[in-house]
mmCIF file of C-alpha atoms in Angstrom:
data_model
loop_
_atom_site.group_PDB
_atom_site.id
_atom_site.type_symbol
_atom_site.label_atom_id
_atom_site.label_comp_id
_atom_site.label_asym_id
_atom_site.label_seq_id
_atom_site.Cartn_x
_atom_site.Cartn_y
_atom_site.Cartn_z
ATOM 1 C CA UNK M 1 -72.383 142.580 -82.313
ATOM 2 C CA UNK M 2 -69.077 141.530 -81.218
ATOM 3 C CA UNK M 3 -66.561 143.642 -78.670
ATOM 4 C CA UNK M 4 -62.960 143.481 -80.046
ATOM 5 C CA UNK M 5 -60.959 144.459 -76.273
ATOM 6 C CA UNK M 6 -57.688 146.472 -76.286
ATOM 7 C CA UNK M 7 -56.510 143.081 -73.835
ATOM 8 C CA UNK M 8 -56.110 141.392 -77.148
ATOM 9 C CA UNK M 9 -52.564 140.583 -77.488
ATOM 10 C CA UNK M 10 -51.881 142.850 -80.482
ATOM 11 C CA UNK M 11 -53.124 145.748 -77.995
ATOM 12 C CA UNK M 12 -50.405 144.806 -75.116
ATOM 13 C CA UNK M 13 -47.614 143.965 -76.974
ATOM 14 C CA UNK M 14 -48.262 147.453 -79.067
ATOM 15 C CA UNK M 15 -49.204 149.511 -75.196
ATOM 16 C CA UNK M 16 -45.277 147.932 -74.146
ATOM 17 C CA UNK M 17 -43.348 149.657 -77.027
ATOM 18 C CA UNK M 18 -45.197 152.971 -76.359
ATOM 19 C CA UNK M 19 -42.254 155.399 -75.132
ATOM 20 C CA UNK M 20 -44.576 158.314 -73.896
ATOM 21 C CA UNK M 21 -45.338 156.696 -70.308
ATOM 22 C CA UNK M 22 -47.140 159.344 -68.370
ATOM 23 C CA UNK M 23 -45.230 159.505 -64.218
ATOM 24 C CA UNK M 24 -48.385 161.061 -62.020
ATOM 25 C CA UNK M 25 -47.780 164.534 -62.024
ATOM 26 C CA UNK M 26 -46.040 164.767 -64.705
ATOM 27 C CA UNK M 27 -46.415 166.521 -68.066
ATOM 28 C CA UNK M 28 -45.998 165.216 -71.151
ATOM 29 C CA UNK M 29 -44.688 166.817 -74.587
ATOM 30 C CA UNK M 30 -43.744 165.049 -78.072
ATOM 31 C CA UNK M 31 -42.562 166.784 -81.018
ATOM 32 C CA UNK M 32 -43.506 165.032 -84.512
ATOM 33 C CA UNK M 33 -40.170 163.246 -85.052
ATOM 34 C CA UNK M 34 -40.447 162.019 -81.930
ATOM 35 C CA UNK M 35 -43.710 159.785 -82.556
ATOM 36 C CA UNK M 36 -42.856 156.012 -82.700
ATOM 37 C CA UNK M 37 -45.144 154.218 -84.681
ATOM 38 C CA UNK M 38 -46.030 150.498 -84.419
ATOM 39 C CA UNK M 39 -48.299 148.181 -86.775
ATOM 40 C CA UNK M 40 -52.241 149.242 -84.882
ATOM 41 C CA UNK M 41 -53.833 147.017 -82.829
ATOM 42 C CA UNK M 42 -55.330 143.689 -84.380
ATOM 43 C CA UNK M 43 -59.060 145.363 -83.283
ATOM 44 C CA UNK M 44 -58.233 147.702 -86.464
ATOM 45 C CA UNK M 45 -57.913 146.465 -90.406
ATOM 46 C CA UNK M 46 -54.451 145.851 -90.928
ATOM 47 C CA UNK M 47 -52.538 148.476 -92.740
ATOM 48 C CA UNK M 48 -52.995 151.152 -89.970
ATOM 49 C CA UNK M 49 -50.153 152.178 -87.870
ATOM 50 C CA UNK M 50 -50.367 153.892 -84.376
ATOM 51 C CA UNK M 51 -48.536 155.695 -81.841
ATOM 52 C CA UNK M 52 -49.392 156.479 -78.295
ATOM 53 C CA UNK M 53 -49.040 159.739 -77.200
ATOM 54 C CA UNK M 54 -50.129 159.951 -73.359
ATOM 55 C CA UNK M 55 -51.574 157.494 -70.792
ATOM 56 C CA UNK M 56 -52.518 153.895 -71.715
ATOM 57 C CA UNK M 57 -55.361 152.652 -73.691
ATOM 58 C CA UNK M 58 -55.519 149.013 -72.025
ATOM 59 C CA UNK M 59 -56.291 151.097 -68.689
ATOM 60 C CA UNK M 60 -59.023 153.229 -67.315
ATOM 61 C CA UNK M 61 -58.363 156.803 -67.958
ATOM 62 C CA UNK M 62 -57.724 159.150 -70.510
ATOM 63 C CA UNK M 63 -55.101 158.544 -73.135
ATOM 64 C CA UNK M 64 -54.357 160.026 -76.971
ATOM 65 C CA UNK M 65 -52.988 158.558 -79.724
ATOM 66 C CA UNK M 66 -52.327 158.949 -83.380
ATOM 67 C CA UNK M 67 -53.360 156.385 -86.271
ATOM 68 C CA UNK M 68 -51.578 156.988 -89.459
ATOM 69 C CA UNK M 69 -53.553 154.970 -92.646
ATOM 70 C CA UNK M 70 -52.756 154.540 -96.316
ATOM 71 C CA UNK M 71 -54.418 156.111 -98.943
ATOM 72 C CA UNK M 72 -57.959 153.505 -99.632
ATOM 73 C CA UNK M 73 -57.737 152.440 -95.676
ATOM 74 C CA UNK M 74 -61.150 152.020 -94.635
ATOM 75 C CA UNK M 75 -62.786 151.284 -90.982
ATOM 76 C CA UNK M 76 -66.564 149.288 -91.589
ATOM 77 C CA UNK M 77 -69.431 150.424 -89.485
ATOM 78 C CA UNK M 78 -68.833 150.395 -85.510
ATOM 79 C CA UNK M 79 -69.293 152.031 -82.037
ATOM 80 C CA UNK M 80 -67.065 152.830 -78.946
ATOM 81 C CA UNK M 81 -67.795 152.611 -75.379
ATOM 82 C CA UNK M 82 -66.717 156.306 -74.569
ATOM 83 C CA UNK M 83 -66.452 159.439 -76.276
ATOM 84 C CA UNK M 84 -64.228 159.365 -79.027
ATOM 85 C CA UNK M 85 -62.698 162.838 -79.623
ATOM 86 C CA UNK M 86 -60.994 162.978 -83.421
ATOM 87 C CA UNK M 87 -58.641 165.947 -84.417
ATOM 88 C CA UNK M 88 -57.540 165.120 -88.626
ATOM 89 C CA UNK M 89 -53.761 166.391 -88.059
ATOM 90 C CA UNK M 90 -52.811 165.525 -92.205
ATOM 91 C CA UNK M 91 -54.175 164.245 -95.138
ATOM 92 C CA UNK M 92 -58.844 164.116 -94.925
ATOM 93 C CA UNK M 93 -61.053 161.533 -93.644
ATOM 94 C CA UNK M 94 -64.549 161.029 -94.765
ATOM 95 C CA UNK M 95 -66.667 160.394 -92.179
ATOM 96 C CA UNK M 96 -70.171 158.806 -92.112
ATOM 97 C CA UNK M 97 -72.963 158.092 -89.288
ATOM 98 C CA UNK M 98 -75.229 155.606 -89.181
ATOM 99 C CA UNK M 99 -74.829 151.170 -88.960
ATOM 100 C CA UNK M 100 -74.560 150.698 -92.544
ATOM 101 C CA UNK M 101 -71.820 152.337 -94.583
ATOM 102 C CA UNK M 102 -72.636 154.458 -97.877
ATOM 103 C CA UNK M 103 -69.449 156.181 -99.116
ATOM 104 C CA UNK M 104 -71.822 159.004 -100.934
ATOM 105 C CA UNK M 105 -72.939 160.074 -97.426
ATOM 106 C CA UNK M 106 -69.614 160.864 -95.798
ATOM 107 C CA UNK M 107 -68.145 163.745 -94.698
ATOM 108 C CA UNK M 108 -64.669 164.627 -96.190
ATOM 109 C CA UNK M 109 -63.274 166.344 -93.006
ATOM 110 C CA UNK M 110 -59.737 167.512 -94.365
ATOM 111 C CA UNK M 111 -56.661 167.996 -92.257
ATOM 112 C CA UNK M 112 -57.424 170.698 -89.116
ATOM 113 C CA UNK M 113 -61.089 169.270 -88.845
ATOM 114 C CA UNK M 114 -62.699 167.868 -85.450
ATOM 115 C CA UNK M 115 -65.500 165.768 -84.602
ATOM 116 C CA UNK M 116 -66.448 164.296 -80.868
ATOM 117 C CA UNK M 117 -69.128 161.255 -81.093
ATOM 118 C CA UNK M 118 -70.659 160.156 -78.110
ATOM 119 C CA UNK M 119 -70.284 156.596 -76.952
ATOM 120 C CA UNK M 120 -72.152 153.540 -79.055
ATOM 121 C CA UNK M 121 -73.208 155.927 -81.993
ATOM 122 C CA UNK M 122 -72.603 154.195 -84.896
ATOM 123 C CA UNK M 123 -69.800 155.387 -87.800
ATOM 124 C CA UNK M 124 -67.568 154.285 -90.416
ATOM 125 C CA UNK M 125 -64.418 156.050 -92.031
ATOM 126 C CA UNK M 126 -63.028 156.368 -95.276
ATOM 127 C CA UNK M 127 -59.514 157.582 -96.327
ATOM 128 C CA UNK M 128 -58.642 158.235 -99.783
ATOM 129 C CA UNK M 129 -55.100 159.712 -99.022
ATOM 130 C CA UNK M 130 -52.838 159.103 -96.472
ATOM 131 C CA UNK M 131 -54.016 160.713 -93.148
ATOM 132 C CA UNK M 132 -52.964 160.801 -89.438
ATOM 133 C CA UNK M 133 -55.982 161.726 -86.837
ATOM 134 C CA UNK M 134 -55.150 161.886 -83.240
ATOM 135 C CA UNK M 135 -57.641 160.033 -81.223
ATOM 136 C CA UNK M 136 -58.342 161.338 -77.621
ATOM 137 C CA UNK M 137 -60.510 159.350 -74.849
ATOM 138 C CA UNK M 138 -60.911 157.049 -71.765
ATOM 139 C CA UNK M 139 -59.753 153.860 -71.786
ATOM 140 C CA UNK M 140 -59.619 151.050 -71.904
ATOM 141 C CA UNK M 141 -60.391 151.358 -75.343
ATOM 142 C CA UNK M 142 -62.266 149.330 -77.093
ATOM 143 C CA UNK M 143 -64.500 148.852 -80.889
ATOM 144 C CA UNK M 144 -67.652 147.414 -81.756
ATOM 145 C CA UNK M 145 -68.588 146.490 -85.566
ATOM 146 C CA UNK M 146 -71.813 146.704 -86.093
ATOM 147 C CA UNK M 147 -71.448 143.664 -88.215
ATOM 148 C CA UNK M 148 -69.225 141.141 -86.726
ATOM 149 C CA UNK M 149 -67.971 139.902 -90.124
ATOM 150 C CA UNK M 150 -66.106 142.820 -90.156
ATOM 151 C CA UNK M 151 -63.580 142.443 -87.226
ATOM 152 C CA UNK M 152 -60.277 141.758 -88.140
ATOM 153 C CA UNK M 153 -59.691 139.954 -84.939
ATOM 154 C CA UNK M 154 -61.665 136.847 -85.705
#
């Protein structure tokens, strides 16, 4: 299995547009309209847009963002070297476990829903609307496919 980094270029040049840059000690607060979104990371299948909302991904330390995806956006089998902690803020995502992806065993976790998976447990996603999930854990961030066919960054 191959490790797709958040150094990749896509990653830095999307962590220097971010606008939410968190001064120590500070707080941080962002209304909706105020989200900037940027194509995602390469590390992700292309379609997916994403917006960071606190801290930095490319650095050690916690950090949240949002990923927006179109309706039939889909993310193959793969693992994550911390905890990933998922909040579905619109649309449904339909979640499944396991190193092989099989759309009738997924989850449809609508807008409001949470999961937390612990770091290098297997999952893929599927999104048959459009949907924004926030996305809160320690960087740097990083994803795994299980198969290595399947990263978009070869």
């Amino acid at each position: 299995m191959r490790t797709a980094s958040i150094f990749a270029v896509g990653w830095i040049g999307f962590c220097a547009i971010a606008s939410f840059a968190l001064a120590e000690g500070a707080h941080t607060m962002v209304a909706p309209n105020d989200i900037k979104w940027a194509p995602a990371p390469k590390m992700l299948p292309a379609g997916a847009e994403a917006a960071v909302l606190f801290g930095d991904p490319t650095k050690e330390g916690l950090f949240a963002l949002r990923l927006k995806v179109p309706a039939g956006y889909a993310i193959p089998p793969h693992t994550h070297p911390a905890y990933e902690v998922v909040t579905v803020i619109s649309g449904a995502t339909n979640l499944g476990m396991g190193e092989t992806a099989d759309r009738g065993a997924t989850k449809a976790l609508p807008a409001g829903s949470f999961f937390a998976l612990p770091p290098g447990m297997a999952h893929y996603v599927y999104f048959d609307e459009e949907t924004v999930v926030q996305v809160t854990t320690n960087g740097p961030w990083g994803i795994k496919y299980v198969n290595p066919a399947d990263d978009p960054s070869n």
